[in-house]
PDB file of C-alpha atoms and ligand atoms in Angstrom:
ATOM      1  CA  MET A   1     -13.159  23.123  -0.897  1.00 59.00           C
ATOM      2  CA  SER A   2     -13.309  20.962   2.177  1.00 84.00           C
ATOM      3  CA  ARG A   3     -13.800  17.233   1.884  1.00 97.00           C
ATOM      4  CA  LYS A   4     -14.827  15.195   4.910  1.00 98.00           C
ATOM      5  CA  PRO A   5     -12.105  12.610   5.543  1.00 98.00           C
ATOM      6  CA  PHE A   6     -13.126   8.976   5.383  1.00 98.00           C
ATOM      7  CA  ILE A   7     -11.321   6.112   7.117  1.00 98.00           C
ATOM      8  CA  ALA A   8     -12.476   2.615   6.177  1.00 98.00           C
ATOM      9  CA  GLY A   9     -11.266  -0.774   7.316  1.00 98.00           C
ATOM     10  CA  ASN A  10     -11.034  -3.800   5.055  1.00 98.00           C
ATOM     11  CA  TRP A  11     -11.152  -6.985   7.083  1.00 98.00           C
ATOM     12  CA  LYS A  12     -10.556  -9.154   3.988  1.00 98.00           C
ATOM     13  CA  MET A  13     -11.077 -12.862   4.886  1.00 98.00           C
ATOM     14  CA  ASN A  14     -10.517 -12.371   8.608  1.00 98.00           C
ATOM     15  CA  MET A  15     -12.540 -12.362  11.838  1.00 98.00           C
ATOM     16  CA  THR A  16     -15.546 -14.389  12.975  1.00 98.00           C
ATOM     17  CA  ALA A  17     -18.952 -13.260  14.176  1.00 98.00           C
ATOM     18  CA  LYS A  18     -17.590 -13.402  17.742  1.00 98.00           C
ATOM     19  CA  THR A  19     -14.203 -11.700  17.292  1.00 98.00           C
ATOM     20  CA  GLY A  20     -15.697  -9.151  14.887  1.00 98.00           C
ATOM     21  CA  ALA A  21     -18.456  -8.114  17.288  1.00 98.00           C
ATOM     22  CA  GLU A  22     -15.944  -7.946  20.144  1.00 98.00           C
ATOM     23  CA  LEU A  23     -13.689  -5.636  18.153  1.00 98.00           C
ATOM     24  CA  ILE A  24     -16.598  -3.390  17.186  1.00 98.00           C
ATOM     25  CA  GLU A  25     -17.645  -3.160  20.858  1.00 98.00           C
ATOM     26  CA  LYS A  26     -14.100  -2.036  21.732  1.00 98.00           C
ATOM     27  CA  LEU A  27     -13.940   0.423  18.823  1.00 98.00           C
ATOM     28  CA  LYS A  28     -17.284   2.119  19.422  1.00 98.00           C
ATOM     29  CA  PRO A  29     -16.260   4.323  22.378  1.00 98.00           C
ATOM     30  CA  LEU A  30     -12.818   4.915  20.889  1.00 98.00           C
ATOM     31  CA  VAL A  31     -14.064   6.330  17.583  1.00 98.00           C
ATOM     32  CA  LYS A  32     -17.251   8.052  18.741  1.00 98.00           C
ATOM     33  CA  ASP A  33     -15.792  11.570  18.545  1.00 98.00           C
ATOM     34  CA  ALA A  34     -14.139  11.118  15.166  1.00 98.00           C
ATOM     35  CA  ASP A  35     -14.143  14.069  12.799  1.00 97.00           C
ATOM     36  CA  CYS A  36     -14.137  11.734   9.822  1.00 98.00           C
ATOM     37  CA  ASP A  37     -16.577   9.220   8.388  1.00 98.00           C
ATOM     38  CA  VAL A  38     -15.823   5.708   9.631  1.00 98.00           C
ATOM     39  CA  ALA A  39     -16.616   2.344   8.063  1.00 99.00           C
ATOM     40  CA  LEU A  40     -15.611  -1.286   8.347  1.00 99.00           C
ATOM     41  CA  CYS A  41     -15.874  -3.446   5.232  1.00 99.00           C
ATOM     42  CA  VAL A  42     -16.361  -7.012   6.390  1.00 98.00           C
ATOM     43  CA  PRO A  43     -16.825 -10.503   4.918  1.00 98.00           C
ATOM     44  CA  ALA A  44     -20.330 -10.894   3.494  1.00 98.00           C
ATOM     45  CA  ILE A  45     -21.410 -13.588   5.938  1.00 98.00           C
ATOM     46  CA  LEU A  46     -20.573 -11.350   8.906  1.00 98.00           C
ATOM     47  CA  ILE A  47     -22.573  -8.372   7.646  1.00 98.00           C
ATOM     48  CA  PRO A  48     -25.855  -8.913   9.563  1.00 98.00           C
ATOM     49  CA  GLU A  49     -24.029  -9.492  12.878  1.00 98.00           C
ATOM     50  CA  MET A  50     -21.639  -6.572  12.370  1.00 98.00           C
ATOM     51  CA  VAL A  51     -24.464  -4.200  11.425  1.00 98.00           C
ATOM     52  CA  LYS A  52     -26.134  -5.208  14.686  1.00 98.00           C
ATOM     53  CA  ALA A  53     -22.908  -4.761  16.648  1.00 98.00           C
ATOM     54  CA  ALA A  54     -22.350  -1.283  15.197  1.00 98.00           C
ATOM     55  CA  GLU A  55     -25.928  -0.123  15.720  1.00 98.00           C
ATOM     56  CA  GLY A  56     -26.233   3.306  17.295  1.00 97.00           C
ATOM     57  CA  SER A  57     -22.567   4.112  16.618  1.00 98.00           C
ATOM     58  CA  ASN A  58     -20.798   6.161  13.956  1.00 98.00           C
ATOM     59  CA  ILE A  59     -19.318   3.014  12.399  1.00 98.00           C
ATOM     60  CA  ALA A  60     -20.932   2.179   9.055  1.00 98.00           C
ATOM     61  CA  ILE A  61     -20.664  -1.340   7.712  1.00 98.00           C
ATOM     62  CA  GLY A  62     -19.455  -2.041   4.188  1.00 98.00           C
ATOM     63  CA  ALA A  63     -19.030  -5.102   1.999  1.00 98.00           C
ATOM     64  CA  GLU A  64     -15.907  -6.260   0.184  1.00 98.00           C
ATOM     65  CA  ASN A  65     -17.441  -6.995  -3.205  1.00 98.00           C
ATOM     66  CA  VAL A  66     -20.745  -6.890  -5.103  1.00 98.00           C
ATOM     67  CA  HIS A  67     -22.041  -8.500  -8.267  1.00 98.00           C
ATOM     68  CA  TRP A  68     -23.202  -6.361 -11.195  1.00 98.00           C
ATOM     69  CA  ALA A  69     -26.514  -8.103 -11.873  1.00 98.00           C
ATOM     70  CA  PRO A  70     -29.614  -7.428  -9.751  1.00 97.00           C
ATOM     71  CA  SER A  71     -30.282 -11.177  -9.523  1.00 97.00           C
ATOM     72  CA  GLY A  72     -29.798 -14.315 -11.556  1.00 98.00           C
ATOM     73  CA  ALA A  73     -27.741 -17.443 -12.140  1.00 98.00           C
ATOM     74  CA  TYR A  74     -24.456 -16.301 -10.584  1.00 98.00           C
ATOM     75  CA  THR A  75     -23.628 -18.980  -8.038  1.00 98.00           C
ATOM     76  CA  GLY A  76     -21.701 -17.643  -5.078  1.00 97.00           C
ATOM     77  CA  GLU A  77     -22.297 -13.960  -5.834  1.00 97.00           C
ATOM     78  CA  ILE A  78     -24.175 -11.283  -3.882  1.00 98.00           C
ATOM     79  CA  SER A  79     -26.209  -8.418  -5.352  1.00 98.00           C
ATOM     80  CA  ALA A  80     -26.244  -4.786  -4.301  1.00 98.00           C
ATOM     81  CA  GLU A  81     -29.897  -5.038  -3.219  1.00 98.00           C
ATOM     82  CA  MET A  82     -29.041  -7.958  -0.914  1.00 98.00           C
ATOM     83  CA  LEU A  83     -26.316  -5.869   0.726  1.00 98.00           C
ATOM     84  CA  LYS A  84     -28.624  -2.898   0.978  1.00 98.00           C
ATOM     85  CA  GLU A  85     -31.307  -4.978   2.680  1.00 97.00           C
ATOM     86  CA  TYR A  86     -28.914  -5.687   5.562  1.00 97.00           C
ATOM     87  CA  GLY A  87     -27.909  -2.080   6.110  1.00 97.00           C
ATOM     88  CA  VAL A  88     -24.668  -1.950   4.113  1.00 98.00           C
ATOM     89  CA  LYS A  89     -23.558   1.580   3.112  1.00 98.00           C
ATOM     90  CA  TYR A  90     -20.286   1.045   1.257  1.00 98.00           C
ATOM     91  CA  VAL A  91     -18.789  -1.637  -0.927  1.00 98.00           C
ATOM     92  CA  ILE A  92     -15.199  -2.120  -2.038  1.00 98.00           C
ATOM     93  CA  VAL A  93     -14.836  -2.867  -5.747  1.00 98.00           C
ATOM     94  CA  GLY A  94     -11.744  -3.705  -7.748  1.00 98.00           C
ATOM     95  CA  HIS A  95      -9.464  -4.431  -4.814  1.00 98.00           C
ATOM     96  CA  SER A  96      -6.095  -5.550  -6.152  1.00 97.00           C
ATOM     97  CA  GLU A  97      -6.541  -8.963  -4.499  1.00 97.00           C
ATOM     98  CA  ARG A  98      -9.722  -9.432  -6.551  1.00 98.00           C
ATOM     99  CA  ARG A  99      -7.857  -8.305  -9.669  1.00 97.00           C
ATOM    100  CA  GLN A 100      -4.857 -10.572  -8.946  1.00 96.00           C
ATOM    101  CA  TYR A 101      -6.546 -13.748  -7.710  1.00 97.00           C
ATOM    102  CA  PHE A 102     -10.091 -13.638  -9.090  1.00 97.00           C
ATOM    103  CA  GLY A 103      -9.723 -12.264 -12.600  1.00 97.00           C
ATOM    104  CA  GLU A 104     -11.285  -8.872 -11.900  1.00 98.00           C
ATOM    105  CA  THR A 105     -10.870  -6.492 -14.849  1.00 98.00           C
ATOM    106  CA  ASP A 106     -11.402  -2.760 -15.286  1.00 98.00           C
ATOM    107  CA  GLU A 107     -14.611  -3.631 -17.155  1.00 98.00           C
ATOM    108  CA  SER A 108     -16.017  -5.816 -14.369  1.00 98.00           C
ATOM    109  CA  VAL A 109     -14.965  -3.225 -11.775  1.00 98.00           C
ATOM    110  CA  ASN A 110     -16.975  -0.679 -13.714  1.00 98.00           C
ATOM    111  CA  MET A 111     -20.057  -2.926 -13.845  1.00 98.00           C
ATOM    112  CA  ARG A 112     -19.864  -3.628 -10.122  1.00 98.00           C
ATOM    113  CA  ALA A 113     -19.451   0.073  -9.279  1.00 98.00           C
ATOM    114  CA  GLN A 114     -22.454   0.998 -11.433  1.00 98.00           C
ATOM    115  CA  ALA A 115     -24.585  -1.692  -9.751  1.00 98.00           C
ATOM    116  CA  ALA A 116     -23.590  -0.383  -6.308  1.00 98.00           C
ATOM    117  CA  LEU A 117     -24.484   3.186  -7.271  1.00 98.00           C
ATOM    118  CA  LYS A 118     -27.820   2.105  -8.709  1.00 98.00           C
ATOM    119  CA  ALA A 119     -28.740   0.521  -5.374  1.00 98.00           C
ATOM    120  CA  GLY A 120     -27.678   3.630  -3.457  1.00 98.00           C
ATOM    121  CA  LEU A 121     -24.452   2.130  -2.073  1.00 98.00           C
ATOM    122  CA  THR A 122     -21.180   4.040  -2.161  1.00 98.00           C
ATOM    123  CA  PRO A 123     -18.557   2.082  -4.079  1.00 98.00           C
ATOM    124  CA  ILE A 124     -14.974   2.359  -2.848  1.00 99.00           C
ATOM    125  CA  ILE A 125     -13.227   1.866  -6.185  1.00 98.00           C
ATOM    126  CA  CYS A 126      -9.646   0.656  -5.836  1.00 98.00           C
ATOM    127  CA  VAL A 127      -6.871   1.489  -8.271  1.00 98.00           C
ATOM    128  CA  GLY A 128      -3.124   1.082  -8.027  1.00 98.00           C
ATOM    129  CA  GLU A 129      -0.013  -0.029  -9.830  1.00 97.00           C
ATOM    130  CA  MET A 130       2.163  -3.119  -9.334  1.00 96.00           C
ATOM    131  CA  LEU A 131       5.789  -2.761  -8.247  1.00 94.00           C
ATOM    132  CA  GLU A 132       7.152  -3.477 -11.720  1.00 94.00           C
ATOM    133  CA  GLU A 133       4.848  -0.857 -13.209  1.00 96.00           C
ATOM    134  CA  ARG A 134       6.081   1.764 -10.761  1.00 95.00           C
ATOM    135  CA  GLU A 135       9.711   0.830 -11.331  1.00 93.00           C
ATOM    136  CA  THR A 136       9.337   1.080 -15.097  1.00 96.00           C
ATOM    137  CA  GLY A 137       7.599   4.459 -14.941  1.00 96.00           C
ATOM    138  CA  LYS A 138       4.173   3.149 -15.952  1.00 98.00           C
ATOM    139  CA  THR A 139       2.233   4.237 -12.839  1.00 97.00           C
ATOM    140  CA  ASN A 140       0.308   7.088 -14.442  1.00 98.00           C
ATOM    141  CA  LYS A 141      -0.418   5.064 -17.563  1.00 98.00           C
ATOM    142  CA  VAL A 142      -1.853   2.176 -15.527  1.00 98.00           C
ATOM    143  CA  LEU A 143      -3.924   4.521 -13.364  1.00 98.00           C
ATOM    144  CA  THR A 144      -5.238   6.333 -16.431  1.00 98.00           C
ATOM    145  CA  ARG A 145      -6.471   3.019 -17.850  1.00 98.00           C
ATOM    146  CA  GLN A 146      -7.979   1.886 -14.545  1.00 98.00           C
ATOM    147  CA  LEU A 147      -9.790   5.210 -14.107  1.00 98.00           C
ATOM    148  CA  THR A 148     -10.928   5.670 -17.703  1.00 98.00           C
ATOM    149  CA  VAL A 149     -12.420   2.177 -17.980  1.00 98.00           C
ATOM    150  CA  GLY A 150     -13.284   1.614 -14.322  1.00 98.00           C
ATOM    151  CA  LEU A 151     -15.215   4.877 -13.998  1.00 98.00           C
ATOM    152  CA  GLY A 152     -16.656   4.878 -17.531  1.00 98.00           C
ATOM    153  CA  GLY A 153     -20.329   5.847 -17.775  1.00 96.00           C
ATOM    154  CA  ILE A 154     -20.648   6.819 -14.113  1.00 98.00           C
ATOM    155  CA  ASP A 155     -23.068   9.768 -13.868  1.00 96.00           C
ATOM    156  CA  ASP A 156     -21.995  11.284 -10.578  1.00 97.00           C
ATOM    157  CA  ILE A 157     -18.410  10.563  -9.610  1.00 98.00           C
ATOM    158  CA  THR A 158     -18.873  12.438  -6.318  1.00 98.00           C
ATOM    159  CA  LYS A 159     -21.043   9.517  -5.135  1.00 98.00           C
ATOM    160  CA  CYS A 160     -17.965   7.261  -5.388  1.00 98.00           C
ATOM    161  CA  VAL A 161     -14.900   6.984  -3.196  1.00 98.00           C
ATOM    162  CA  ILE A 162     -11.574   6.214  -4.888  1.00 98.00           C
ATOM    163  CA  ALA A 163      -8.904   4.263  -3.038  1.00 98.00           C
ATOM    164  CA  TYR A 164      -5.369   4.531  -4.366  1.00 98.00           C
ATOM    165  CA  GLU A 165      -3.618   1.372  -3.246  1.00 98.00           C
ATOM    166  CA  PRO A 166      -0.194   0.689  -4.730  1.00 97.00           C
ATOM    167  CA  VAL A 167      -0.112  -3.105  -4.933  1.00 96.00           C
ATOM    168  CA  TRP A 168       3.459  -3.218  -3.625  1.00 95.00           C
ATOM    169  CA  ALA A 169       2.385  -1.504  -0.410  1.00 94.00           C
ATOM    170  CA  ILE A 170      -0.540  -3.793   0.453  1.00 92.00           C
ATOM    171  CA  GLY A 171       0.132  -6.060   3.410  1.00 87.00           C
ATOM    172  CA  THR A 172       3.883  -5.645   2.909  1.00 88.00           C
ATOM    173  CA  GLY A 173       4.637  -3.124   5.630  1.00 84.00           C
ATOM    174  CA  LYS A 174       6.133  -1.013   2.838  1.00 85.00           C
ATOM    175  CA  THR A 175       4.015   2.154   2.766  1.00 87.00           C
ATOM    176  CA  ALA A 176       4.294   4.687  -0.011  1.00 90.00           C
ATOM    177  CA  THR A 177       6.036   7.784   1.288  1.00 95.00           C
ATOM    178  CA  ASP A 178       3.811  10.763   2.049  1.00 97.00           C
ATOM    179  CA  GLU A 179       5.190  12.434  -1.079  1.00 97.00           C
ATOM    180  CA  GLN A 180       4.669   9.410  -3.339  1.00 96.00           C
ATOM    181  CA  ALA A 181       1.098   8.976  -2.143  1.00 97.00           C
ATOM    182  CA  GLU A 182       0.328  12.684  -2.437  1.00 98.00           C
ATOM    183  CA  GLU A 183       1.852  12.984  -5.900  1.00 98.00           C
ATOM    184  CA  THR A 184      -0.037   9.975  -7.228  1.00 98.00           C
ATOM    185  CA  ILE A 185      -3.346  10.931  -5.635  1.00 98.00           C
ATOM    186  CA  ALA A 186      -2.972  14.465  -7.036  1.00 98.00           C
ATOM    187  CA  PHE A 187      -2.538  12.833 -10.454  1.00 98.00           C
ATOM    188  CA  ILE A 188      -5.704  10.750  -9.901  1.00 98.00           C
ATOM    189  CA  ARG A 189      -7.651  13.883  -8.919  1.00 98.00           C
ATOM    190  CA  LYS A 190      -6.422  15.692 -12.036  1.00 98.00           C
ATOM    191  CA  LYS A 191      -7.433  12.743 -14.194  1.00 98.00           C
ATOM    192  CA  ILE A 192     -10.914  12.706 -12.628  1.00 98.00           C
ATOM    193  CA  GLY A 193     -11.127  16.407 -13.443  1.00 98.00           C
ATOM    194  CA  GLU A 194     -10.434  15.592 -17.088  1.00 98.00           C
ATOM    195  CA  LEU A 195     -12.778  12.588 -17.228  1.00 98.00           C
ATOM    196  CA  PHE A 196     -15.632  14.320 -15.357  1.00 98.00           C
ATOM    197  CA  CYS A 197     -15.284  17.958 -14.333  1.00 96.00           C
ATOM    198  CA  PRO A 198     -12.794  19.958 -12.256  1.00 96.00           C
ATOM    199  CA  MET A 199     -15.488  20.732  -9.658  1.00 96.00           C
ATOM    200  CA  CYS A 200     -16.288  17.010  -9.259  1.00 96.00           C
ATOM    201  CA  ALA A 201     -12.588  16.271  -8.869  1.00 98.00           C
ATOM    202  CA  GLU A 202     -12.410  18.770  -6.026  1.00 98.00           C
ATOM    203  CA  LYS A 203     -15.295  17.024  -4.271  1.00 98.00           C
ATOM    204  CA  VAL A 204     -14.407  13.363  -4.693  1.00 98.00           C
ATOM    205  CA  ILE A 205     -12.948  11.557  -1.680  1.00 98.00           C
ATOM    206  CA  ILE A 206      -9.673   9.791  -2.495  1.00 98.00           C
ATOM    207  CA  GLN A 207      -8.187   7.448   0.086  1.00 98.00           C
ATOM    208  CA  TYR A 208      -4.711   6.026   0.354  1.00 97.00           C
ATOM    209  CA  GLY A 209      -4.333   2.326   1.157  1.00 97.00           C
ATOM    210  CA  GLY A 210      -1.349   0.054   1.669  1.00 96.00           C
ATOM    211  CA  SER A 211       0.237  -0.629   5.064  1.00 95.00           C
ATOM    212  CA  MET A 212      -1.315   2.490   6.563  1.00 96.00           C
ATOM    213  CA  ASN A 213      -1.078   2.205  10.329  1.00 96.00           C
ATOM    214  CA  ALA A 214      -1.181   4.069  13.636  1.00 97.00           C
ATOM    215  CA  GLY A 215       2.385   5.286  13.096  1.00 96.00           C
ATOM    216  CA  ASN A 216       2.256   6.640   9.559  1.00 96.00           C
ATOM    217  CA  CYS A 217      -1.363   7.841   9.323  1.00 97.00           C
ATOM    218  CA  LYS A 218      -0.684  11.404  10.514  1.00 98.00           C
ATOM    219  CA  GLY A 219       1.865  12.139   7.810  1.00 97.00           C
ATOM    220  CA  LEU A 220      -0.288  10.659   5.062  1.00 97.00           C
ATOM    221  CA  MET A 221      -3.434  12.433   6.257  1.00 98.00           C
ATOM    222  CA  ALA A 222      -1.582  15.754   6.349  1.00 98.00           C
ATOM    223  CA  GLN A 223      -1.224  15.669   2.556  1.00 98.00           C
ATOM    224  CA  PRO A 224      -3.653  18.022   0.824  1.00 98.00           C
ATOM    225  CA  ASN A 225      -5.015  15.470  -1.657  1.00 98.00           C
ATOM    226  CA  ILE A 226      -5.259  12.489   0.701  1.00 98.00           C
ATOM    227  CA  ASP A 227      -8.773  12.363   2.167  1.00 98.00           C
ATOM    228  CA  GLY A 228      -8.605   9.149   4.122  1.00 98.00           C
ATOM    229  CA  GLY A 229      -7.414   5.603   4.245  1.00 98.00           C
ATOM    230  CA  LEU A 230      -8.420   2.075   3.355  1.00 98.00           C
ATOM    231  CA  ILE A 231      -6.916   0.032   6.146  1.00 98.00           C
ATOM    232  CA  GLY A 232      -6.300  -3.712   5.969  1.00 97.00           C
ATOM    233  CA  GLY A 233      -4.161  -5.272   8.709  1.00 97.00           C
ATOM    234  CA  ALA A 234      -4.485  -2.391  11.165  1.00 98.00           C
ATOM    235  CA  SER A 235      -8.295  -2.564  10.983  1.00 98.00           C
ATOM    236  CA  LEU A 236      -8.234  -5.966  12.719  1.00 98.00           C
ATOM    237  CA  LYS A 237      -7.243  -4.365  16.018  1.00 98.00           C
ATOM    238  CA  THR A 238      -7.904  -1.272  18.090  1.00 98.00           C
ATOM    239  CA  ASP A 239      -5.096   0.474  16.160  1.00 97.00           C
ATOM    240  CA  PHE A 240      -7.906   1.265  13.752  1.00 98.00           C
ATOM    241  CA  ALA A 241      -9.231   3.766  16.305  1.00 98.00           C
ATOM    242  CA  THR A 242      -5.834   5.513  16.444  1.00 98.00           C
ATOM    243  CA  ILE A 243      -5.981   5.954  12.676  1.00 98.00           C
ATOM    244  CA  VAL A 244      -9.557   7.248  12.850  1.00 98.00           C
ATOM    245  CA  ASN A 245      -8.374   9.755  15.480  1.00 98.00           C
ATOM    246  CA  TYR A 246      -5.321  10.753  13.420  1.00 98.00           C
ATOM    247  CA  ASN A 247      -5.998  14.454  14.060  1.00 96.00           C
ATOM    248  CA  LYS A 248      -6.346  14.242  17.850  1.00 93.00           C
TER     249      LYS A 248
HETATM  250  P1  PGA B 301      -3.012  -3.295   4.360  1.00 57.66           P
HETATM  251  O1  PGA B 301      -4.194  -3.535   3.295  1.00 57.66           O
HETATM  252  O2  PGA B 301      -3.404  -2.093   5.149  1.00 57.66           O
HETATM  253  O3  PGA B 301      -2.976  -4.554   5.168  1.00 57.66           O
HETATM  254  O4  PGA B 301      -1.756  -3.080   3.553  1.00 57.66           O
HETATM  255  C1  PGA B 301      -4.824  -2.475   2.666  1.00 57.66           C
HETATM  256  C2  PGA B 301      -5.859  -2.984   1.694  1.00 57.66           C
HETATM  257  O5  PGA B 301      -5.604  -4.012   1.057  1.00 57.66           O
HETATM  258  O6  PGA B 301      -6.940  -2.396   1.550  1.00 57.66           O
END
């Protein structure tokens, strides 16, 4: 079964309308012949400008979070329909920074993912263990919980993207080895097979994220279960294009 690779950037709380549009202008010719799907997930306020900047290119624009309710008294939040209205295709949910700093739980991740799906957006659902959990042999247990609760009640898992991001590798320069990433993503795929169906597990796109860069992307992308990357720091520069063109 062939899965189309998917490389997405996560700008986090970086860039401005000016620097963002400039980067997209530089990236457009560099990524135009990519064999993979390409997206940049950007701060909510930059979405309209970045959608405009990426117009006519193969770069899709994504958001970094979404609320679960269609509308209502949720000061500071943004609904899936609002994102959709501005041309957003993807939305990250459950990023470890949201879990660590903003009280995100597996339950709220699940609600946000369901809201995204309902609006026709593709949620990029992040899972991953902390350093202490890996060192004490709890990785698979943590991932099982994150997947069981986080994906609970989802009708069609193949409409979701999963990003495996070991927390200890994010922004640290300490990437998981190709083998570690492959082994853990193979476990995630097996778990999805159990929770949904083996055929769905074969179809679902699973990215690796955590200090993925122009130097290590080839090795990671060569792993049979790794279908792409969620790129933080390296998506703030033209290095992102090198990652997108990992097979050239
Ligand atoms: P990083 O971030 O590539 O800077 O480690 C990845 C992420 O947080 O999605």
